[in-house]
mmCIF file of C-alpha atoms in Angstrom:
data_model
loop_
_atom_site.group_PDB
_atom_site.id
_atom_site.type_symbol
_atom_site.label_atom_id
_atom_site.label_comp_id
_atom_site.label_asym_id
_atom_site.label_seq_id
_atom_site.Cartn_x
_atom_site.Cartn_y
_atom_site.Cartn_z
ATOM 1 C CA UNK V 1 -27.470 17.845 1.235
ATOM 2 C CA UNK V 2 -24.377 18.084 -0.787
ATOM 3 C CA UNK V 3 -21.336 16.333 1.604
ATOM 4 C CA UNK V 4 -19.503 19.675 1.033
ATOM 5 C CA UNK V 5 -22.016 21.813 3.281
ATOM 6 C CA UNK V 6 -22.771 18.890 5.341
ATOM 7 C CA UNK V 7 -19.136 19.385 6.070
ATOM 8 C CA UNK V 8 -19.063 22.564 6.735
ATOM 9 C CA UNK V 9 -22.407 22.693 8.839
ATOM 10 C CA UNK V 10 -20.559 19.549 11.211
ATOM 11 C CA UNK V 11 -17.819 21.754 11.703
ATOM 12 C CA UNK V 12 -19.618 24.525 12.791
ATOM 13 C CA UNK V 13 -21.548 22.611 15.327
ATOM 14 C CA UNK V 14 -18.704 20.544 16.317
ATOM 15 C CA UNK V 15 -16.600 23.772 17.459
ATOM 16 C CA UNK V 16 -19.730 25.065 18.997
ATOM 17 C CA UNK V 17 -20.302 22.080 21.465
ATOM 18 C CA UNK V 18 -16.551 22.092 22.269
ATOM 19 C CA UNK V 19 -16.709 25.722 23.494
ATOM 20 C CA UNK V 20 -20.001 26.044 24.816
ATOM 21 C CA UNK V 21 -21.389 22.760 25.429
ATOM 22 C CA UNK V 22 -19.122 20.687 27.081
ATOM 23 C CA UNK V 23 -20.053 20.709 30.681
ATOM 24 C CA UNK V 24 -23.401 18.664 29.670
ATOM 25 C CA UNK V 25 -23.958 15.432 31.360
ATOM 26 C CA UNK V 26 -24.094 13.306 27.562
ATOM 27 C CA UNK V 27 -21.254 15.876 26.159
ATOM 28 C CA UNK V 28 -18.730 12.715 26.131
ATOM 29 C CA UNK V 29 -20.989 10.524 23.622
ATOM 30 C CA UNK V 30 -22.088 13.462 21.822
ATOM 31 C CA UNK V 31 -18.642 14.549 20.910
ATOM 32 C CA UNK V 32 -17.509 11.411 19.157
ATOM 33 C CA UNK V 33 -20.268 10.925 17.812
ATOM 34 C CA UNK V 34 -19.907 14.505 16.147
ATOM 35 C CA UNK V 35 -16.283 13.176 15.774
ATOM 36 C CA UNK V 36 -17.058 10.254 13.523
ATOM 37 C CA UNK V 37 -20.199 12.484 11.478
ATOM 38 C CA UNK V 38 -17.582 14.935 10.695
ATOM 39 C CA UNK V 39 -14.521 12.613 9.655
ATOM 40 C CA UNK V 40 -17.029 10.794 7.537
ATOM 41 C CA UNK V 41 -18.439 14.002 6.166
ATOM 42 C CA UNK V 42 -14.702 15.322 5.114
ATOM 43 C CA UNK V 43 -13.969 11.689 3.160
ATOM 44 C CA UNK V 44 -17.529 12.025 1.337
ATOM 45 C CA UNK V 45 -16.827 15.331 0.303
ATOM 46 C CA UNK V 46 -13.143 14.433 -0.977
ATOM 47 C CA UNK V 47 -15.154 11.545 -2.455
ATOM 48 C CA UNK V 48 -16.765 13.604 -4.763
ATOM 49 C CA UNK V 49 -13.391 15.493 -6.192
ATOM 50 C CA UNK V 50 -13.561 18.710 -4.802
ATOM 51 C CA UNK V 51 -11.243 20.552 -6.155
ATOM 52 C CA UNK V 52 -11.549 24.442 -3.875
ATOM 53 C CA UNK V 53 -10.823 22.369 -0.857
ATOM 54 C CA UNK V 54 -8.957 19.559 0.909
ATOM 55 C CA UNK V 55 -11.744 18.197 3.340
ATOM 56 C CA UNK V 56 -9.482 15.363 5.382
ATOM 57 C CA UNK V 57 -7.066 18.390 5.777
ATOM 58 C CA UNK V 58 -9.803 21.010 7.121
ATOM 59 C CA UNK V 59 -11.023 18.116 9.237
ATOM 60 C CA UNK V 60 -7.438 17.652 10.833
ATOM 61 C CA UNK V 61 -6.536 20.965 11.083
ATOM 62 C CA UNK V 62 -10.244 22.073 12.998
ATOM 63 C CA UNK V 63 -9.775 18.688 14.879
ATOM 64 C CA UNK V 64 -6.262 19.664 16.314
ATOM 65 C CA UNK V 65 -7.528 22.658 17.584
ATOM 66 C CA UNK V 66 -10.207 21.548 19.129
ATOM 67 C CA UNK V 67 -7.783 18.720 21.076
ATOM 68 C CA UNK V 68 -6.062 21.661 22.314
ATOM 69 C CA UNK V 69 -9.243 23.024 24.271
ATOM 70 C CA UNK V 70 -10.443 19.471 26.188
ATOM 71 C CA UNK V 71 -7.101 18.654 26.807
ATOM 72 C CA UNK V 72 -6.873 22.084 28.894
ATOM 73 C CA UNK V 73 -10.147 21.221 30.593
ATOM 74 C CA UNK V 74 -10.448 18.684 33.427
ATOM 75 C CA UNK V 75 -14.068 18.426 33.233
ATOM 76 C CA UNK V 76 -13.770 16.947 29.772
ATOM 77 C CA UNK V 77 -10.459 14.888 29.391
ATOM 78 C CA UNK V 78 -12.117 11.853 29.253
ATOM 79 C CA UNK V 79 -12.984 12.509 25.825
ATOM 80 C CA UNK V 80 -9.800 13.234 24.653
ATOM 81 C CA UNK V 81 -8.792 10.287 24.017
ATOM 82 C CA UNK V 82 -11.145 9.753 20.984
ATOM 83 C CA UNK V 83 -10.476 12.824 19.351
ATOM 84 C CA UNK V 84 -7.004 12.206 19.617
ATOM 85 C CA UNK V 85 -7.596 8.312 17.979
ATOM 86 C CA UNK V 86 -10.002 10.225 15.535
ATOM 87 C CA UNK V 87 -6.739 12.858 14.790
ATOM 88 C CA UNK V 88 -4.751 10.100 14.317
ATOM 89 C CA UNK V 89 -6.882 8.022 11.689
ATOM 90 C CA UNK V 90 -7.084 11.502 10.068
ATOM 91 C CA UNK V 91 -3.242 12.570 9.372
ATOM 92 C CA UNK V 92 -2.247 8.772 8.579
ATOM 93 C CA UNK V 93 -5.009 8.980 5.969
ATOM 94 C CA UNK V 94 -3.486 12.109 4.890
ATOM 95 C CA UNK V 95 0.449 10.027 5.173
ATOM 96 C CA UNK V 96 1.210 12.836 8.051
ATOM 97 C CA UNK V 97 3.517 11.609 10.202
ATOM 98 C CA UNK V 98 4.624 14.870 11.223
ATOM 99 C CA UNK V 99 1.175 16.059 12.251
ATOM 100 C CA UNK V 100 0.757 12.572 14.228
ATOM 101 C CA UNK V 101 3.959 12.596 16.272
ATOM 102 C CA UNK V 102 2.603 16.297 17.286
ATOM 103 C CA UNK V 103 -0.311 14.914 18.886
ATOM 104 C CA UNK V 104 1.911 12.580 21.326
ATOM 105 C CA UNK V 105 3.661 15.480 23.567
ATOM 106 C CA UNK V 106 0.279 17.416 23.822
ATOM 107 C CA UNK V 107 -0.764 14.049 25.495
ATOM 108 C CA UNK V 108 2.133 13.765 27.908
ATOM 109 C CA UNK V 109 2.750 17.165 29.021
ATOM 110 C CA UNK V 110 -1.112 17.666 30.265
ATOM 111 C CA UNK V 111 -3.090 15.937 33.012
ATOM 112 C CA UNK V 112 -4.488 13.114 31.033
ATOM 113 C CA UNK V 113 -5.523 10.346 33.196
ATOM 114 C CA UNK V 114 -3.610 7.174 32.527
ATOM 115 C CA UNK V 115 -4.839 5.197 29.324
ATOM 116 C CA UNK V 116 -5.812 2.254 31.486
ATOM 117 C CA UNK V 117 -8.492 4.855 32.795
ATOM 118 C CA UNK V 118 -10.130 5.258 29.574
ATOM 119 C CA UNK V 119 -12.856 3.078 28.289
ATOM 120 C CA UNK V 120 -11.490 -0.833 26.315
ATOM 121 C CA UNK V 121 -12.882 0.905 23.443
ATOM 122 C CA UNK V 122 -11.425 3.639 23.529
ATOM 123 C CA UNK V 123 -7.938 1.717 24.483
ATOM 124 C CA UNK V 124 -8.084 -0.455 21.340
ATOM 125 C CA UNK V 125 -8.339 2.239 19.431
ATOM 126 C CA UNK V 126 -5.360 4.198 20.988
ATOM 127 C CA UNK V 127 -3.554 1.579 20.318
ATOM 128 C CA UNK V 128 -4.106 0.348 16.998
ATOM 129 C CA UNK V 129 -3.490 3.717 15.497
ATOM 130 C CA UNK V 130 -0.112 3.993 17.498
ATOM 131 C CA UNK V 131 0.499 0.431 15.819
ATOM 132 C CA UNK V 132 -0.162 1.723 12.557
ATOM 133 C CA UNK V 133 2.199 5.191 13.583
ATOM 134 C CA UNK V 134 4.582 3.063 14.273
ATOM 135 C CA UNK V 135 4.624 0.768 11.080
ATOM 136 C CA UNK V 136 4.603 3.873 9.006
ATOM 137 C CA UNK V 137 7.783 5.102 10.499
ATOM 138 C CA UNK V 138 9.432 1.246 10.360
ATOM 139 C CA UNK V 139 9.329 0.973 14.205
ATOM 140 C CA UNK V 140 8.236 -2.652 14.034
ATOM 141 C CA UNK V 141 9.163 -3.812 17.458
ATOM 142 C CA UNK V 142 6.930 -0.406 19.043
ATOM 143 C CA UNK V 143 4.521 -1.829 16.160
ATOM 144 C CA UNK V 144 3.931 -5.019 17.776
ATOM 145 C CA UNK V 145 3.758 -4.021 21.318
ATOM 146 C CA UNK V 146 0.924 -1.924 20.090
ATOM 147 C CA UNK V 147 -0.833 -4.189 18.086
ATOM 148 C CA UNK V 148 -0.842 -7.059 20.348
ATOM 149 C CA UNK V 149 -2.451 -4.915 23.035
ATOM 150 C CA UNK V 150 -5.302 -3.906 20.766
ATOM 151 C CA UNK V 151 -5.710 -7.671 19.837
ATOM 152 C CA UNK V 152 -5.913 -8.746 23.267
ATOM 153 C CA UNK V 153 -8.284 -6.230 24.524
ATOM 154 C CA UNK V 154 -10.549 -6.154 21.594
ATOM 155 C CA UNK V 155 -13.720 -8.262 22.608
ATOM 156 C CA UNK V 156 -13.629 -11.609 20.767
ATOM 157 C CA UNK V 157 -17.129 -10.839 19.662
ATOM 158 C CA UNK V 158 -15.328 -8.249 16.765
ATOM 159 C CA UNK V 159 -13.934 -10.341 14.623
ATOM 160 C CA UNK V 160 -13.930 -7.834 12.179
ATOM 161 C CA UNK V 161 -11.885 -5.617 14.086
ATOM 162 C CA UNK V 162 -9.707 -8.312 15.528
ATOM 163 C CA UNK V 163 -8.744 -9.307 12.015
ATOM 164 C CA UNK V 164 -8.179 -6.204 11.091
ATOM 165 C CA UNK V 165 -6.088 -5.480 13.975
ATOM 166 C CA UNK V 166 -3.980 -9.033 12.564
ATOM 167 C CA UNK V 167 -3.768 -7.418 9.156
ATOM 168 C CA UNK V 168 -0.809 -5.062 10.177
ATOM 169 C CA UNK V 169 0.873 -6.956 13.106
ATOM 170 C CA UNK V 170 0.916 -10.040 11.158
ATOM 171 C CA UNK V 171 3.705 -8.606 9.193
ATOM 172 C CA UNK V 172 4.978 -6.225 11.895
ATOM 173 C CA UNK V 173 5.832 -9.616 13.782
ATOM 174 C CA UNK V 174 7.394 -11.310 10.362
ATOM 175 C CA UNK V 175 9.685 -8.277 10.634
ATOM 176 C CA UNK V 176 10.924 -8.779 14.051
ATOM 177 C CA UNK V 177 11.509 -12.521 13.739
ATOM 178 C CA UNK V 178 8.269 -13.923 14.548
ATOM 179 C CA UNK V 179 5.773 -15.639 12.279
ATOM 180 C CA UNK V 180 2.494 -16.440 12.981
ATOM 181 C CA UNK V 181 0.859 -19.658 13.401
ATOM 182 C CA UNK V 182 -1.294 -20.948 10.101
ATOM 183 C CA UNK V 183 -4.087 -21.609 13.039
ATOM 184 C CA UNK V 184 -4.156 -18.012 13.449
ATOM 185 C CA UNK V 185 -4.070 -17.218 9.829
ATOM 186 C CA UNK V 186 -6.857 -19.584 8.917
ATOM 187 C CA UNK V 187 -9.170 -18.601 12.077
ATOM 188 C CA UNK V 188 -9.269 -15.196 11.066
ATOM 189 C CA UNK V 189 -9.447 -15.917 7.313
ATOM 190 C CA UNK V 190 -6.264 -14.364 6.382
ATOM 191 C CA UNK V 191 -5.259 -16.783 3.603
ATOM 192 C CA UNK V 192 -3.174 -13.921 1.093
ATOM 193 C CA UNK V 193 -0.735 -13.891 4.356
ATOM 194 C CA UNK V 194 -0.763 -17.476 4.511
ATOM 195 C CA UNK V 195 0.498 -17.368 1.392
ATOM 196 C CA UNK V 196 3.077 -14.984 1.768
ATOM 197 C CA UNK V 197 4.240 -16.845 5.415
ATOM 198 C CA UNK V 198 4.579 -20.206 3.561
ATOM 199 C CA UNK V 199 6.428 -18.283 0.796
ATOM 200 C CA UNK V 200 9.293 -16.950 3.197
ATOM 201 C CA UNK V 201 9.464 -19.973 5.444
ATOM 202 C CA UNK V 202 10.885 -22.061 2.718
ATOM 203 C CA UNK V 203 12.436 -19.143 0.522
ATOM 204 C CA UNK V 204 10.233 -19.050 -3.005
ATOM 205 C CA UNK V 205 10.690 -16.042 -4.146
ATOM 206 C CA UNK V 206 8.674 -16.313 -6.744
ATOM 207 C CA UNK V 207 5.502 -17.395 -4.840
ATOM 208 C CA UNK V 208 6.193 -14.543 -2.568
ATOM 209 C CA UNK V 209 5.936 -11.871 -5.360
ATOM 210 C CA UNK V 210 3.447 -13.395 -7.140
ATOM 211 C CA UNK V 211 1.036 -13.391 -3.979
ATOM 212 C CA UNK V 212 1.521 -9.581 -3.408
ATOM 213 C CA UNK V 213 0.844 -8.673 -7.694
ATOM 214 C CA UNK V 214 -2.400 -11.021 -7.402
ATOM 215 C CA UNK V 215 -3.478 -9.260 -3.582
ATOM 216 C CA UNK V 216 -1.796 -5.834 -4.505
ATOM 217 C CA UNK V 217 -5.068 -3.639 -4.504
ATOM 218 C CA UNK V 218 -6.086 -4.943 -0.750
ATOM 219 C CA UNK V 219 -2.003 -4.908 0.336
ATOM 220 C CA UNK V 220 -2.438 -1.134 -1.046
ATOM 221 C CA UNK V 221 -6.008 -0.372 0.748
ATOM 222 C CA UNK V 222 -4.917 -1.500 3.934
ATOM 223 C CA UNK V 223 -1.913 0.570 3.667
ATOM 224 C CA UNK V 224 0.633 -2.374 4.063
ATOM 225 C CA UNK V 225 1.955 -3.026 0.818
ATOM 226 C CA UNK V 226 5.326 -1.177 1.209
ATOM 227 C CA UNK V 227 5.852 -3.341 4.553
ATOM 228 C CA UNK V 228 5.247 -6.885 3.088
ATOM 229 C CA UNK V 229 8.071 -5.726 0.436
ATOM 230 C CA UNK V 230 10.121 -5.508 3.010
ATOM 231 C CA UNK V 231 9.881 -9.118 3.956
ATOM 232 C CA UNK V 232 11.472 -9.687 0.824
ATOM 233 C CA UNK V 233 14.709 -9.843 2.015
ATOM 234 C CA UNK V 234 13.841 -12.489 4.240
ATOM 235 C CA UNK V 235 12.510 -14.728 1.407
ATOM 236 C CA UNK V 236 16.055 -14.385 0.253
ATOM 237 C CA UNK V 237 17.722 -15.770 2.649
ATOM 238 C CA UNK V 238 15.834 -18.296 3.549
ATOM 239 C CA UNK V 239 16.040 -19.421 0.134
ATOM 240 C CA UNK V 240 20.400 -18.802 0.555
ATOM 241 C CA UNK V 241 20.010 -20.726 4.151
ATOM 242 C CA UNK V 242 18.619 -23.888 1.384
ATOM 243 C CA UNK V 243 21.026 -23.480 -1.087
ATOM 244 C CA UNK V 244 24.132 -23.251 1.292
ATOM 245 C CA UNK V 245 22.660 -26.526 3.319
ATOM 246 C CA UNK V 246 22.618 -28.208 0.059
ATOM 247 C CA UNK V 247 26.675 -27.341 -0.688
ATOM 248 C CA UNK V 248 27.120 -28.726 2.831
ATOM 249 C CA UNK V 249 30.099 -26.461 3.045
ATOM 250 C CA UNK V 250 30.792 -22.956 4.471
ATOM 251 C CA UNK V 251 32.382 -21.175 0.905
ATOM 252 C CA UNK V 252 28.918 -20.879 -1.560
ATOM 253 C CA UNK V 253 30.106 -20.028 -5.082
ATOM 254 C CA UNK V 254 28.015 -17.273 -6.359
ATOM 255 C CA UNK V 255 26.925 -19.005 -9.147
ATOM 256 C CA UNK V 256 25.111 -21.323 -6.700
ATOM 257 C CA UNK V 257 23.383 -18.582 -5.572
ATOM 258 C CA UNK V 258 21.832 -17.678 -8.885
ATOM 259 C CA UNK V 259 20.996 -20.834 -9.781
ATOM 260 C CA UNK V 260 19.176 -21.073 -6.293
ATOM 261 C CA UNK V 261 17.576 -18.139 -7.644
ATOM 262 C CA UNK V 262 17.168 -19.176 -11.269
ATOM 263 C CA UNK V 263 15.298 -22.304 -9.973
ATOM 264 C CA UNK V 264 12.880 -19.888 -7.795
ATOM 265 C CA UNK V 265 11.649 -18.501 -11.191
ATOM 266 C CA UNK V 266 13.829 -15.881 -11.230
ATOM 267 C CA UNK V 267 17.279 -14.288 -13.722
ATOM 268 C CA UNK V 268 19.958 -12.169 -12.207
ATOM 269 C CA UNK V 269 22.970 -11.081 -14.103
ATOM 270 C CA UNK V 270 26.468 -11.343 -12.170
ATOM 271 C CA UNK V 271 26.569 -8.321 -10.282
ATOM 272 C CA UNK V 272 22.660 -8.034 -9.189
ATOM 273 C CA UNK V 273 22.844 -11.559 -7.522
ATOM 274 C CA UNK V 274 25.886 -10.083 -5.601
ATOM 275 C CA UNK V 275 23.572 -7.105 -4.965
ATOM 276 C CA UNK V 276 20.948 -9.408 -3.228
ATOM 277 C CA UNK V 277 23.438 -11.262 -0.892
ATOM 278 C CA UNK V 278 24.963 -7.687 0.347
ATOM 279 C CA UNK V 279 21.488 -6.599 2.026
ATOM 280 C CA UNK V 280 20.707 -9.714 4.145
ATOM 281 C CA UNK V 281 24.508 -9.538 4.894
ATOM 282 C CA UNK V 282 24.597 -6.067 5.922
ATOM 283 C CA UNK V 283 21.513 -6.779 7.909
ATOM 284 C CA UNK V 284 23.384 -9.476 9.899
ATOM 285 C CA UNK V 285 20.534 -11.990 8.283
ATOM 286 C CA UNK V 286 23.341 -13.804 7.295
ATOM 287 C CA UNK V 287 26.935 -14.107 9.111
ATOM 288 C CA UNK V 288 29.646 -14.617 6.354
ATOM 289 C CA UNK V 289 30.914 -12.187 3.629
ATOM 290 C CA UNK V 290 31.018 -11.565 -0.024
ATOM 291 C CA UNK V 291 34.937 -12.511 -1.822
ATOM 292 C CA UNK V 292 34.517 -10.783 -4.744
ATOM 293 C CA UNK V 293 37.780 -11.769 -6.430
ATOM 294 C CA UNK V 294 36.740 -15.481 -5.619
ATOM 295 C CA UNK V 295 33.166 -14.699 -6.624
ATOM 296 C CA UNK V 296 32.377 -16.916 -3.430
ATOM 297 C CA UNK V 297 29.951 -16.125 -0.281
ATOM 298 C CA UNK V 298 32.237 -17.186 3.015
ATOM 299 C CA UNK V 299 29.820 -18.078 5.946
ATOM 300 C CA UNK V 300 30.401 -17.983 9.657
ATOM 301 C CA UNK V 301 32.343 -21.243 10.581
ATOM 302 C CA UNK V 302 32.236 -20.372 14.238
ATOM 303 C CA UNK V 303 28.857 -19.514 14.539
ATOM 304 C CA UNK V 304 25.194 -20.450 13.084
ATOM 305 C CA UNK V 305 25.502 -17.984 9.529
ATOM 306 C CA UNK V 306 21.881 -18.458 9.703
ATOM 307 C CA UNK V 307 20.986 -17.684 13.019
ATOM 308 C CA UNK V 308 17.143 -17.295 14.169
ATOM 309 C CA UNK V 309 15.541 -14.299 13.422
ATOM 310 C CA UNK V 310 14.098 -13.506 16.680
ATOM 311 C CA UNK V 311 18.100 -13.173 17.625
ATOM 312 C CA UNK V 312 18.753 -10.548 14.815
ATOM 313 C CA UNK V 313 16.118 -8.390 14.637
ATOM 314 C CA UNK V 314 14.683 -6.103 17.180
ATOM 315 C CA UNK V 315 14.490 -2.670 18.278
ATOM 316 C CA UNK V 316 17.276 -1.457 15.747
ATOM 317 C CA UNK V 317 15.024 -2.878 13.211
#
């Protein structure tokens, strides 16, 4: 059967069961797994290049609906839940955000029973995709809160889900001050972010870069490729926090600076290594400021210019 009219013949039955069929003893099961058939039947026909039709879109758009109807009837809110996690998997697929943060008041302003109700299953995957929602819309600190619930309920039996779970709030914690242990790292076979942890602990730059070019296609499947550049920043100044322990005084020429930077592989010209000082600044990374006229970087004589990260960034973040 061509994945186009398998498709099409899912969503038929799928709307049918919701209308008609629900009340059935096995109609919980039988749902998601019409749920998953159907998402799977929408990415196999967008597989094939389709051009007359968007299937991931037809999918969301016939899924939404459908939420609409269990979450308006008592006898089958337990289900909800999945179709909403199956919704969600859908529009971040699809880079929706929109269509995702729609889902979240039809979930509060009807009588859904309390997540903790639902099945662990079911909970993980609530959770995870709200980790990943919040990632895509740079709410690290909601990120992690997520994430770390999903970790800790998902059986330890799933390593393959566990690690997968690690592959976005590994980063989501880096962002909020917190890196993760390399016992972690190795016991879940995470080595590229081993990398990139070692990298920003002691400020190379160019190890940092080079690990996301070499592990760019997985950074990019996984959809975290845009965060880990963002950890950039903190490469740089923990590579200033070196260079300004070095000078052993609290006024950093600029050109010490560069060469910090020169000697991580890397050339700025006068005004771009300026340019790279003024975000971790800004960002309160750093506690000093730039004297242009002196070409010199003034730190924080009356408190730590460096202070932990943990301290600096959270929920503004």
């Amino acid at each position: 059967v061509e994945p186009a009219a398998a498709y099409e013949a899912l969503e038929r039955a799928f709307k049918s069961f919701v209308v008609s069929l629900f009340e059935a003893p096995a109609w919980n099961r039988t749902l998601q797994t019409l749920i998953r058939r159907l998402r799977l039947a929408a990415e196999a026909a967008d597989a094939e290049g389709n051009k007359q039709a968007d299937f991931n879109s037809k999918f969301a758009q016939c899924a939404r609906t459908m939420v609409v109807k269990i979450l308006t009837a008592s006898e089958k809110k337990y289900g909800a839940l999945f179709l909403v996690c199956a919704l969600f998997e859908a529009f971040l697929k699809l880079k929706n955000v929109t269509m995702c943060n729609s889902l979240l008041p039809m979930l509060q302003t009807t009588n859904l029973p309390p997540v903790e109700e639902f099945s662990v299953s079911q909970r993980v995957m609530y959770s995870f995709y709200r980790g990943r929602l919040a990632i895509f819309e740079s709410k690290f600190v909601d990120a992690v809160g997520f994430l770390q619930t999903a970790f800790e309920l998902c059986t330890k039996k799933s390593l393959k889900n566990k690690r997968l779970i690690l592959c976005l709030l590994v980063p989501a914690k880096i962002l909020v001050g917190s890196m993760p242990s390399d016992r972690v790292l190795d016991k879940y076979g995470l080595y590229p972010y081993k990398e990139l942890c070692e990298a920003t602990r002691v400020g190379n730059v160019s190890a940092f870069q080079r690990c996301l070019r070499t592990h760019r296609a997985a950074f990019v499947r996984l959809g975290i490729y845009l965060t880990l550049e963002r950890i950039q920043v903190l490469v740089y100044r923990n590579l200033f926090r070196s260079a300004a322990a070095i000078c052993g005084s609290n006024k950093v020429r600029l050109q010490t600076m560069r060469a910090a930077v020169g000697a991580a592989g890397l050339q700025l010209g006068g005004p771009e290594g300026g340019g790279i000082l003024a975000t971790p600044l800004y960002r309160r990374l750093i506690k000093g400021y730039l004297h242009h006229e002196r070409q010199v970087l003034v730190l924080s004589s009356k408190a730590d210019p460096f202070p932990p990260l943990h301290l600096v960034l959270g929920p503004s973040e």
